[in-house]
Short mmCIF file of C-alpha atoms (C1' of nucleotides) in Angstrom, two decimals:
data_model
loop_
_atom_site.label_atom_id
_atom_site.label_comp_id
_atom_site.label_asym_id
_atom_site.label_seq_id
_atom_site.Cartn_x
_atom_site.Cartn_y
_atom_site.Cartn_z
CA UNK V 1 72.05 163.58 177.80
CA UNK V 2 69.57 163.34 180.75
CA UNK V 3 69.17 164.60 184.37
CA UNK V 4 66.62 165.06 186.86
CA UNK V 5 64.68 168.20 186.45
CA UNK V 6 63.09 169.37 189.63
CA UNK V 7 60.14 171.16 188.03
CA UNK V 8 58.86 168.13 186.16
CA UNK V 9 60.08 165.70 188.73
CA UNK V 10 61.50 163.55 186.08
CA UNK V 11 64.71 162.58 184.37
CA UNK V 12 64.40 164.58 181.16
CA UNK V 13 66.63 164.59 177.86
CA UNK V 14 68.36 167.79 177.84
CA UNK V 15 67.79 169.90 174.65
CA UNK V 16 68.91 173.50 175.07
CA UNK V 17 66.96 176.47 173.65
CA UNK V 18 69.63 177.38 171.16
CA UNK V 19 71.24 174.39 169.72
CA UNK V 20 74.71 173.61 170.84
CA UNK V 21 74.60 176.73 173.41
CA UNK V 22 73.77 176.41 177.04
CA UNK V 23 73.11 179.12 179.36
CA UNK V 24 73.41 178.08 182.95
CA UNK V 25 73.02 179.81 186.19
CA UNK V 26 73.97 178.68 189.69
CA UNK V 27 73.38 180.31 192.97
CA UNK V 28 76.42 181.08 194.53
CA UNK V 29 77.40 181.74 198.01
CA UNK V 30 76.50 184.38 200.60
CA UNK V 31 80.09 185.89 201.45
CA UNK V 32 79.80 186.07 205.31
CA UNK V 33 82.08 183.24 206.16
CA UNK V 34 84.43 180.66 204.67
CA UNK V 35 82.67 178.08 202.66
CA UNK V 36 82.06 174.52 204.21
CA UNK V 37 82.36 171.26 202.46
CA UNK V 38 78.41 171.14 201.94
CA UNK V 39 78.71 174.31 199.93
CA UNK V 40 81.64 172.83 197.90
CA UNK V 41 79.49 169.73 197.17
CA UNK V 42 77.09 171.90 195.13
CA UNK V 43 79.74 174.04 193.51
CA UNK V 44 81.87 171.08 192.52
CA UNK V 45 78.90 169.28 190.98
CA UNK V 46 78.18 172.19 188.84
CA UNK V 47 81.52 172.96 187.94
CA UNK V 48 81.66 169.31 186.80
CA UNK V 49 78.45 169.69 184.98
CA UNK V 50 79.57 172.92 183.08
CA UNK V 51 82.76 170.98 182.09
CA UNK V 52 80.98 167.94 181.05
CA UNK V 53 78.71 169.98 178.83
CA UNK V 54 81.75 171.37 177.22
CA UNK V 55 83.34 168.11 177.00
CA UNK V 56 80.33 167.02 174.88
CA UNK V 57 80.67 170.06 172.67
CA UNK V 58 78.37 172.53 173.87
CA UNK V 59 79.23 176.18 174.13
CA UNK V 60 78.52 177.12 177.85
CA UNK V 61 77.89 180.50 179.34
CA UNK V 62 78.00 179.64 183.11
CA UNK V 63 76.89 182.56 185.37
CA UNK V 64 77.11 182.70 189.12
CA UNK V 65 75.83 185.26 191.44
CA UNK V 66 77.53 186.41 194.70
CA UNK V 67 75.34 187.52 197.38
CA UNK V 68 77.38 190.36 198.76
CA UNK V 69 74.62 191.96 200.87
CA UNK V 70 72.39 190.15 203.20
CA UNK V 71 71.43 190.13 206.88
CA UNK V 72 74.08 187.69 207.88
CA UNK V 73 76.71 189.94 206.49
CA UNK V 74 75.27 192.96 208.24
CA UNK V 75 75.23 190.96 211.57
CA UNK V 76 78.75 189.84 211.07
CA UNK V 77 79.93 193.31 210.45
CA UNK V 78 78.19 194.64 213.71
CA UNK V 79 79.72 191.62 215.66
CA UNK V 80 83.22 192.67 214.42
CA UNK V 81 82.42 196.32 214.35
CA UNK V 82 83.57 196.71 210.80
CA UNK V 83 82.09 197.99 207.64
CA UNK V 84 79.63 195.40 205.87
CA UNK V 85 81.61 195.60 202.55
CA UNK V 86 84.86 194.71 204.30
CA UNK V 87 83.15 191.33 205.26
CA UNK V 88 81.86 190.79 201.89
CA UNK V 89 85.10 191.81 200.27
CA UNK V 90 87.09 189.42 202.45
CA UNK V 91 84.95 186.35 202.24
CA UNK V 92 84.47 186.89 198.52
CA UNK V 93 88.27 186.62 198.36
CA UNK V 94 88.11 183.65 200.42
CA UNK V 95 85.59 181.93 198.21
CA UNK V 96 87.68 182.61 195.17
CA UNK V 97 90.77 181.03 196.92
CA UNK V 98 88.69 178.02 197.70
CA UNK V 99 87.56 177.90 194.16
CA UNK V 100 91.02 177.80 193.04
CA UNK V 101 91.93 174.98 195.56
CA UNK V 102 88.95 172.89 194.26
CA UNK V 103 89.55 173.79 190.64
CA UNK V 104 86.27 175.49 190.18
CA UNK V 105 87.58 177.14 187.11
CA UNK V 106 84.44 176.82 184.73
CA UNK V 107 82.40 179.79 185.86
CA UNK V 108 82.16 182.40 182.81
CA UNK V 109 81.29 185.16 185.03
CA UNK V 110 80.70 185.97 188.73
CA UNK V 111 78.09 188.78 189.34
CA UNK V 112 78.18 190.53 192.59
CA UNK V 113 74.72 191.50 193.68
CA UNK V 114 75.13 195.25 195.03
CA UNK V 115 76.52 196.18 191.41
CA UNK V 116 72.79 195.44 189.85
CA UNK V 117 70.95 197.72 192.02
CA UNK V 118 69.33 199.55 188.99
CA UNK V 119 68.34 196.21 187.44
CA UNK V 120 66.72 195.22 190.63
CA UNK V 121 64.72 198.38 191.22
CA UNK V 122 63.74 198.09 187.45
CA UNK V 123 62.42 194.81 187.98
CA UNK V 124 60.58 195.85 191.16
CA UNK V 125 59.02 198.77 189.10
CA UNK V 126 57.81 196.45 186.57
CA UNK V 127 56.25 194.08 189.08
CA UNK V 128 54.43 196.92 190.77
CA UNK V 129 53.48 198.21 187.31
CA UNK V 130 51.85 194.74 186.37
CA UNK V 131 50.02 194.54 189.71
CA UNK V 132 52.21 191.72 191.05
CA UNK V 133 53.77 193.69 193.87
CA UNK V 134 52.56 196.06 196.39
CA UNK V 135 54.00 198.83 198.65
CA UNK V 136 53.41 198.11 202.42
CA UNK V 137 54.65 199.90 205.67
CA UNK V 138 58.00 198.25 205.96
CA UNK V 139 58.71 197.28 202.36
CA UNK V 140 57.73 196.23 198.86
CA UNK V 141 56.22 192.69 198.68
CA UNK V 142 55.38 190.34 195.91
CA UNK V 143 51.80 189.50 195.99
CA UNK V 144 52.03 185.44 195.82
CA UNK V 145 48.14 185.08 195.35
CA UNK V 146 48.50 186.81 191.91
CA UNK V 147 50.77 184.20 190.69
CA UNK V 148 48.95 180.72 190.28
CA UNK V 149 52.21 178.76 189.68
CA UNK V 150 53.77 179.89 192.98
CA UNK V 151 54.53 176.43 194.74
CA UNK V 152 54.87 174.35 191.44
CA UNK V 153 58.36 173.74 191.54
CA UNK V 154 58.66 172.57 195.11
CA UNK V 155 55.19 170.87 194.56
CA UNK V 156 53.75 172.75 197.58
CA UNK V 157 50.04 173.65 197.76
CA UNK V 158 49.89 177.05 199.35
CA UNK V 159 46.90 176.21 201.49
CA UNK V 160 48.90 173.23 202.90
CA UNK V 161 52.14 175.26 203.75
CA UNK V 162 52.30 175.78 207.38
CA UNK V 163 52.32 179.65 207.54
CA UNK V 164 54.91 181.05 210.12
CA UNK V 165 56.53 177.50 210.57
CA UNK V 166 59.80 179.19 211.09
CA UNK V 167 59.24 182.68 210.88
CA UNK V 168 56.99 185.19 212.28
CA UNK V 169 54.14 186.07 209.92
CA UNK V 170 54.37 189.88 209.41
CA UNK V 171 50.96 191.83 209.40
CA UNK V 172 52.41 194.18 206.70
CA UNK V 173 51.95 191.26 204.30
CA UNK V 174 48.68 190.54 202.35
CA UNK V 175 49.34 186.86 202.27
CA UNK V 176 51.68 184.86 204.73
CA UNK V 177 53.64 183.61 201.59
CA UNK V 178 54.35 186.98 200.10
CA UNK V 179 58.10 187.74 199.97
CA UNK V 180 59.96 190.92 200.35
CA UNK V 181 61.35 192.64 197.29
CA UNK V 182 62.66 195.75 198.93
CA UNK V 183 63.17 196.41 202.52
CA UNK V 184 62.84 199.81 203.81
CA UNK V 185 65.71 201.09 205.95
CA UNK V 186 67.34 204.32 206.94
CA UNK V 187 70.40 202.70 208.25
CA UNK V 188 73.57 201.98 206.38
CA UNK V 189 73.74 200.33 203.76
CA UNK V 190 70.70 201.70 201.89
CA UNK V 191 70.13 202.76 198.50
CA UNK V 192 67.52 205.18 197.03
CA UNK V 193 64.63 203.93 195.28
CA UNK V 194 61.34 205.33 193.97
CA UNK V 195 59.67 203.83 197.15
CA UNK V 196 62.24 205.12 199.61
CA UNK V 197 65.70 204.33 201.01
CA UNK V 198 66.33 200.57 201.88
CA UNK V 199 67.81 197.49 200.37
CA UNK V 200 66.63 194.72 198.10
CA UNK V 201 65.22 191.42 199.39
CA UNK V 202 67.16 188.19 198.78
CA UNK V 203 65.37 186.83 195.70
CA UNK V 204 65.40 189.70 193.49
CA UNK V 205 69.07 189.64 192.76
CA UNK V 206 68.98 186.57 190.80
CA UNK V 207 66.47 187.45 188.44
CA UNK V 208 68.05 190.92 187.85
CA UNK V 209 71.45 189.35 187.18
CA UNK V 210 70.09 186.57 184.97
CA UNK V 211 67.69 188.90 183.01
CA UNK V 212 70.76 191.30 182.34
CA UNK V 213 73.09 188.33 181.13
CA UNK V 214 70.97 185.57 179.92
CA UNK V 215 67.46 187.41 179.11
CA UNK V 216 64.22 186.33 180.70
CA UNK V 217 64.52 182.60 179.91
CA UNK V 218 67.58 180.29 180.00
CA UNK V 219 68.41 176.65 179.91
CA UNK V 220 69.48 175.31 183.35
CA UNK V 221 69.22 176.98 186.79
CA UNK V 222 71.07 175.13 189.54
CA UNK V 223 71.57 175.30 193.31
CA UNK V 224 71.36 173.11 196.33
CA UNK V 225 68.00 171.53 197.29
CA UNK V 226 67.37 173.86 200.22
CA UNK V 227 66.99 176.73 197.67
CA UNK V 228 63.92 175.06 195.96
CA UNK V 229 61.63 176.69 198.28
CA UNK V 230 61.17 179.53 198.66
CA UNK V 231 64.09 181.10 196.80
CA UNK V 232 63.77 179.44 193.42
CA UNK V 233 60.09 179.43 193.61
CA UNK V 234 60.07 183.34 194.23
CA UNK V 235 62.70 183.66 191.25
CA UNK V 236 60.27 182.09 188.97
CA UNK V 237 57.46 184.11 190.20
CA UNK V 238 59.35 187.27 189.84
CA UNK V 239 60.74 186.75 186.20
CA UNK V 240 57.67 185.09 184.75
CA UNK V 241 55.33 187.74 186.10
CA UNK V 242 57.52 190.37 184.36
CA UNK V 243 58.11 188.24 181.08
CA UNK V 244 54.74 186.55 180.76
CA UNK V 245 56.76 183.50 179.60
CA UNK V 246 56.11 179.90 180.58
CA UNK V 247 59.62 179.31 181.71
CA UNK V 248 62.34 181.19 183.85
CA UNK V 249 64.74 178.14 183.25
CA UNK V 250 63.85 175.22 181.04
CA UNK V 251 65.50 172.80 183.44
CA UNK V 252 66.06 172.90 187.17
CA UNK V 253 68.82 170.99 188.60
CA UNK V 254 69.40 170.48 192.38
CA UNK V 255 72.10 168.94 194.13
CA UNK V 256 71.58 167.00 197.35
CA UNK V 257 73.10 167.89 200.75
CA UNK V 258 76.16 166.61 202.52
CA UNK V 259 75.24 165.06 205.80
CA UNK V 260 77.58 165.10 208.94
CA UNK V 261 76.61 163.81 212.46
CA UNK V 262 73.20 162.67 211.40
CA UNK V 263 72.11 165.83 209.84
CA UNK V 264 72.61 168.38 206.92
CA UNK V 265 76.08 170.07 207.23
CA UNK V 266 75.06 173.61 207.91
CA UNK V 267 76.57 176.72 209.41
CA UNK V 268 73.65 177.65 211.60
CA UNK V 269 73.92 174.23 213.33
CA UNK V 270 77.57 174.60 213.71
CA UNK V 271 78.38 171.10 212.35
CA UNK V 272 80.76 172.30 209.63
CA UNK V 273 83.92 171.30 208.01
CA UNK V 274 85.57 173.96 206.17
CA UNK V 275 87.18 173.61 202.75
CA UNK V 276 90.05 175.58 203.98
CA UNK V 277 90.75 173.27 206.95
CA UNK V 278 90.55 170.21 204.66
CA UNK V 279 92.72 171.70 202.03
CA UNK V 280 95.48 172.01 204.65
CA UNK V 281 95.72 168.25 204.59
CA UNK V 282 94.31 167.01 201.26
CA UNK V 283 94.82 168.28 197.76
CA UNK V 284 91.71 170.00 196.09
CA UNK V 285 91.49 167.11 193.64
CA UNK V 286 91.07 164.52 196.23
CA UNK V 287 88.36 166.63 197.86
CA UNK V 288 86.60 166.56 194.62
CA UNK V 289 87.04 162.85 194.23
CA UNK V 290 85.37 162.57 197.65
CA UNK V 291 82.45 164.82 196.56
CA UNK V 292 81.92 163.52 193.02
CA UNK V 293 82.14 159.79 194.05
CA UNK V 294 78.40 160.02 194.88
CA UNK V 295 75.05 160.70 193.02
CA UNK V 296 74.42 164.35 192.92
CA UNK V 297 70.74 163.74 193.66
CA UNK V 298 71.38 161.65 196.86
CA UNK V 299 72.63 162.84 200.12
CA UNK V 300 76.20 162.25 200.86
CA UNK V 301 77.60 161.21 204.33
CA UNK V 302 80.57 162.89 205.70
CA UNK V 303 82.73 161.76 208.65
CA UNK V 304 86.38 161.43 209.21
CA UNK V 305 86.46 157.78 208.65
CA UNK V 306 84.49 157.80 205.41
CA UNK V 307 86.57 160.72 204.15
CA UNK V 308 89.93 158.76 204.91
CA UNK V 309 88.55 155.61 203.38
CA UNK V 310 87.69 157.71 200.24
CA UNK V 311 91.29 159.11 200.15
CA UNK V 312 92.62 155.65 199.80
CA UNK V 313 90.55 155.11 196.79
CA UNK V 314 91.67 158.43 195.38
CA UNK V 315 95.37 157.40 195.77
CA UNK V 316 94.77 154.42 193.94
CA UNK V 317 93.20 156.15 190.86
CA UNK V 318 95.81 158.85 191.12
CA UNK V 319 98.57 156.25 190.79
CA UNK V 320 96.79 154.64 187.84
CA UNK V 321 96.46 157.93 186.09
CA UNK V 322 100.21 158.75 186.66
CA UNK V 323 101.18 155.38 185.24
CA UNK V 324 99.15 156.07 182.18
CA UNK V 325 100.28 159.68 181.75
CA UNK V 326 103.92 158.84 182.17
CA UNK V 327 103.95 156.76 178.85
CA UNK V 328 101.46 158.27 176.71
CA UNK V 329 100.70 161.65 175.54
CA UNK V 330 97.54 162.50 173.50
CA UNK V 331 98.67 162.90 169.75
CA UNK V 332 96.92 163.99 166.78
CA UNK V 333 95.93 160.28 166.23
CA UNK V 334 93.76 160.21 169.34
CA UNK V 335 90.24 159.39 169.27
CA UNK V 336 89.18 160.44 172.74
CA UNK V 337 85.46 160.48 172.14
CA UNK V 338 85.45 157.31 170.50
CA UNK V 339 87.44 155.58 173.37
CA UNK V 340 85.41 157.15 176.00
CA UNK V 341 82.09 155.90 174.66
CA UNK V 342 81.35 153.92 178.03
CA UNK V 343 81.95 156.89 179.99
CA UNK V 344 79.76 159.08 177.79
CA UNK V 345 77.06 156.65 178.27
CA UNK V 346 77.14 156.66 182.02
CA UNK V 347 77.42 160.32 182.24
CA UNK V 348 74.51 160.84 179.66
CA UNK V 349 72.32 158.91 181.97
CA UNK V 350 71.86 161.42 184.64
CA UNK V 351 75.39 162.44 185.12
CA UNK V 352 76.56 159.54 186.95
CA UNK V 353 80.03 160.39 188.23
CA UNK V 354 79.98 157.58 190.63
CA UNK V 355 79.54 154.98 188.04
CA UNK V 356 82.21 156.84 185.99
CA UNK V 357 84.67 156.56 188.92
CA UNK V 358 83.64 152.89 189.47
CA UNK V 359 84.74 152.41 185.76
CA UNK V 360 88.02 154.05 186.36
CA UNK V 361 88.69 151.88 189.10
CA UNK V 362 88.02 148.73 187.06
CA UNK V 363 90.47 150.14 184.51
CA UNK V 364 93.11 150.70 187.17
CA UNK V 365 93.05 147.14 188.23
CA UNK V 366 93.59 146.16 184.63
CA UNK V 367 96.56 148.68 184.45
CA UNK V 368 98.14 147.32 187.60
CA UNK V 369 97.84 143.90 186.41
CA UNK V 370 100.59 145.03 183.84
CA UNK V 371 99.61 142.82 180.77
CA UNK V 372 97.98 145.30 178.64
CA UNK V 373 98.71 145.78 174.90
CA UNK V 374 99.87 149.26 173.81
CA UNK V 375 96.64 150.02 172.06
CA UNK V 376 94.51 149.21 175.12
CA UNK V 377 96.84 151.29 177.22
CA UNK V 378 96.37 154.10 174.98
CA UNK V 379 92.69 153.80 175.00
CA UNK V 380 92.79 153.81 178.74
CA UNK V 381 95.01 156.85 178.76
CA UNK V 382 92.23 158.52 176.62
CA UNK V 383 89.42 157.43 178.88
CA UNK V 384 91.32 158.91 182.15
CA UNK V 385 92.01 162.18 180.35
CA UNK V 386 88.50 162.55 179.00
CA UNK V 387 87.05 161.66 182.53
CA UNK V 388 89.42 164.01 184.14
CA UNK V 389 88.50 167.02 181.80
CA UNK V 390 85.27 167.42 183.72
CA UNK V 391 86.00 165.43 187.18
CA UNK V 392 89.26 167.28 187.85
CA UNK V 393 90.29 164.65 190.26
CA UNK V 394 93.90 164.13 188.94
CA UNK V 395 96.78 166.45 188.84
CA UNK V 396 100.56 166.47 188.64
CA UNK V 397 101.64 164.55 185.41
CA UNK V 398 104.78 162.56 186.08
CA UNK V 399 107.79 164.70 184.97
CA UNK V 400 109.81 161.82 183.89
CA UNK V 401 112.58 164.14 182.39
CA UNK V 402 113.33 165.89 185.66
CA UNK V 403 117.16 165.14 185.38
CA UNK V 404 117.86 165.96 189.03
CA UNK V 405 115.51 163.52 190.29
CA UNK V 406 116.47 160.93 187.68
CA UNK V 407 119.99 161.07 188.52
CA UNK V 408 119.43 160.61 192.31
CA UNK V 409 117.28 157.65 191.41
CA UNK V 410 120.02 156.08 189.55
CA UNK V 411 122.72 157.02 192.19
CA UNK V 412 120.32 155.39 194.80
CA UNK V 413 119.86 152.31 192.71
CA UNK V 414 123.67 151.90 192.43
CA UNK V 415 123.74 151.78 196.09
CA UNK V 416 121.14 149.37 196.22
CA UNK V 417 122.73 147.00 193.78
CA UNK V 418 125.93 147.12 195.80
CA UNK V 419 123.68 146.40 199.07
CA UNK V 420 124.55 149.87 200.45
CA UNK V 421 121.12 150.17 202.07
CA UNK V 422 121.71 152.79 204.50
CA UNK V 423 122.88 155.13 201.78
CA UNK V 424 120.13 154.28 199.52
CA UNK V 425 117.58 154.91 202.15
CA UNK V 426 118.77 158.17 202.91
CA UNK V 427 118.35 159.34 199.41
CA UNK V 428 114.80 158.09 199.47
CA UNK V 429 114.22 159.89 202.93
CA UNK V 430 115.60 163.14 201.81
CA UNK V 431 113.72 163.15 198.60
CA UNK V 432 110.44 162.32 200.54
CA UNK V 433 111.18 165.43 202.74
CA UNK V 434 111.11 167.40 199.43
CA UNK V 435 107.86 165.98 198.76
CA UNK V 436 108.89 163.42 196.28
CA UNK V 437 108.04 159.83 196.85
CA UNK V 438 109.96 156.97 195.11
CA UNK V 439 108.46 153.54 194.45
CA UNK V 440 110.41 150.36 193.48
CA UNK V 441 108.89 147.70 191.57
CA UNK V 442 111.44 145.17 190.42
CA UNK V 443 114.21 147.14 188.76
CA UNK V 444 112.14 149.99 188.02
CA UNK V 445 111.84 153.12 190.24
CA UNK V 446 108.85 155.49 189.81
CA UNK V 447 108.36 158.58 191.50
CA UNK V 448 105.63 161.23 192.16
CA UNK V 449 104.99 164.43 193.92
CA UNK V 450 102.82 164.57 196.89
CA UNK V 451 100.31 167.05 197.40
"C1'" G C 1 49.94 168.73 209.25
"C1'" G C 2 51.80 169.08 203.94
"C1'" A C 3 55.83 168.14 200.46
"C1'" U C 4 60.54 165.68 198.70
"C1'" A C 5 64.36 161.85 198.82
"C1'" G C 6 65.81 157.27 200.98
"C1'" G C 7 66.40 152.42 204.26
"C1'" U C 8 71.44 147.09 200.44
"C1'" G C 9 77.56 143.11 202.86
"C1'" G C 10 82.05 145.26 208.77
"C1'" C C 11 81.75 150.57 206.61
"C1'" A C 12 80.44 153.80 202.43
"C1'" G C 13 77.47 153.35 198.14
"C1'" A C 14 75.42 151.52 192.86
"C1'" G C 15 72.18 148.47 190.55
"C1'" U C 16 64.75 149.65 188.84
"C1'" G C 17 62.05 142.09 186.90
"C1'" G C 18 66.56 136.97 185.88
"C1'" U C 19 74.04 138.00 185.23
"C1'" U C 20 80.70 139.39 190.07
"C1'" A C 21 78.79 146.74 190.86
"C1'" U C 22 82.83 149.75 192.89
"C1'" G C 23 85.90 151.64 196.72
"C1'" C C 24 87.54 151.18 201.77
"C1'" G C 25 88.44 147.78 205.91
"C1'" U C 26 89.74 143.02 207.71
"C1'" G C 27 92.31 137.97 206.99
"C1'" G C 28 95.69 134.82 204.08
"C1'" G C 29 99.12 134.19 199.79
"C1'" A C 30 102.48 136.34 195.83
"C1'" C C 31 106.32 140.11 194.84
"C1'" U C 32 110.24 142.72 198.02
"C1'" G C 33 116.99 144.11 200.92
"C1'" C C 34 113.50 147.18 203.74
"C1'" A C 35 109.53 150.34 202.84
"C1'" G C 36 105.80 151.46 199.59
"C1'" A C 37 102.66 150.01 195.64
"C1'" U C 38 100.40 146.35 193.00
"C1'" C C 39 98.32 141.53 192.09
"C1'" C C 40 95.52 136.87 193.64
"C1'" C C 41 91.98 134.56 196.95
"C1'" A C 42 88.65 134.71 201.25
"C1'" U C 43 85.23 137.84 203.90
"C1'" C C 44 80.80 138.41 199.71
"C1'" U C 45 74.45 134.13 197.27
"C1'" A C 46 73.94 141.75 201.45
"C1'" U C 47 69.03 143.98 200.05
"C1'" U C 48 64.42 147.43 207.16
"C1'" A C 49 59.98 144.20 208.53
"C1'" G C 50 55.21 141.68 206.98
"C1'" G C 51 51.88 140.68 203.01
"C1'" G C 52 50.92 140.72 197.40
"C1'" U C 53 51.96 140.26 191.92
"C1'" U C 54 55.24 136.94 189.00
"C1'" C C 55 58.09 130.91 186.48
"C1'" G C 56 61.38 134.45 188.76
"C1'" A C 57 61.65 140.77 193.04
"C1'" A C 58 66.81 144.40 196.01
"C1'" U C 59 64.16 146.17 191.63
"C1'" C C 60 56.72 146.46 190.89
"C1'" C C 61 52.14 146.98 194.35
"C1'" C C 62 50.16 147.44 199.59
"C1'" U C 63 50.97 148.21 205.01
"C1'" A C 64 54.00 149.27 208.93
"C1'" C C 65 58.44 151.03 211.12
"C1'" C C 66 62.87 154.03 210.66
"C1'" U C 67 66.10 158.16 208.60
"C1'" A C 68 67.37 162.94 206.11
"C1'" U C 69 65.63 167.55 204.10
"C1'" C C 70 61.95 171.56 202.89
"C1'" C C 71 57.52 174.61 204.65
"C1'" U C 72 60.59 182.62 204.03
"C1'" C C 73 68.85 181.82 207.50
"C1'" C C 74 70.87 177.95 204.08
"C1'" A C 75 74.68 175.05 198.66
#
RNA sequence: GGAUAGGUGGCAGAGUGGUUAUGCGUGGGACUGCAGAUCCCAUCUAUUAGGGUUCGAAUCCCUACCUAUCCUCCA
């Protein structure tokens, strides 16, 4: 299996540190608002990635942090005149709800930042002890001049970085690129530390959490590309300064943005579509189809027109899936992996979900053409099942034994045979109101559940 | 100013040296009580512009123009 590693800038063959086992860490959300579709793109991609690794036989420990303390959470609390932890609790719950909608069920453990305060303080102590951090007037800072590899991940040369391009340079820092590990503060919320009351900087939570669960070095670290600099750069600096090892993560995997109205979908600019709003109209599997029907390393365009067009493609595949699943269940005789060789080849080549979906469409055409041999049909059923084990874009196997529906269908067909169409149409209309769609093809009537 | 991706048919978006990507849309046909779905055909010899390498370039090289993103809020 290969994928694009940000650190080397190359598509590299993936070899985990321990054979057959993968330690994966992905930066989770800051819980200060509902997540939007751009966030979902990254989370869906890594969910698919973890599931694909498992489908290929790896044992995967997938760790995700939750940033439940941050200036944005504090600001929101102030605006709403509520306790900061009420805000983070509420939006963490919202995130978990959206995760269920989107079938993000591959995470082994969610780690909330504020529960790892001793681990963070321990890391800062060790950094100071080794001379990589210093105490200043308003906080503790990491001294980037002591860590020569700072900038290597993002391929930035420090002397070329425009200091203060977006944020004021603080005079309390030794170098403009130095980042804060601990911010002094007497205002709630604060924690005690050897250097005084305050709260942690943004970057330290991830290394504290990953060191706790995965150790100082692990296999894959993921996130959106906006985190490459400075966040992931800072994580590398922190952990490697402590461990002295050549890597924090062996592979760095970054997902590209979702663009909307000519720019990145982003809360700060207000051009967002919330997952919750989309989920009112479309099932989570369909939203996943839209997000995965793209190359993770390329920007993806969102607008209503493109999304609706994508939904048409999803419906087509969903029908093909139902057609296959209604007739074939996977028995002990299946050889899913062998039948899915083509898909595995596509996926092993830089996680090409888009080509995989294109392949499913080609199969769909063959299925709908309707002249398949039973063995070919079984093979295609295996392929769909295998692809769905990591894409999670199909749901709702046809319940052909649901006797109530079946008997209504046969009643309706009696009416149809006698030409009593007003009666037959009423049955169809009533079932549709109940969310059940009937479709006639010749003498056969099939049905499926919408939503 | 520095860094990273890109610019492909009506739309979205693959393809990294020679073959129909794929989906959506549109038009026509088949099937059908109607609806829906599906199939077939067409749109479809598309590759930002200008040079170069090559028997052959969307693909490699150079130049120009354009777009998105990052340079301490961010998935």
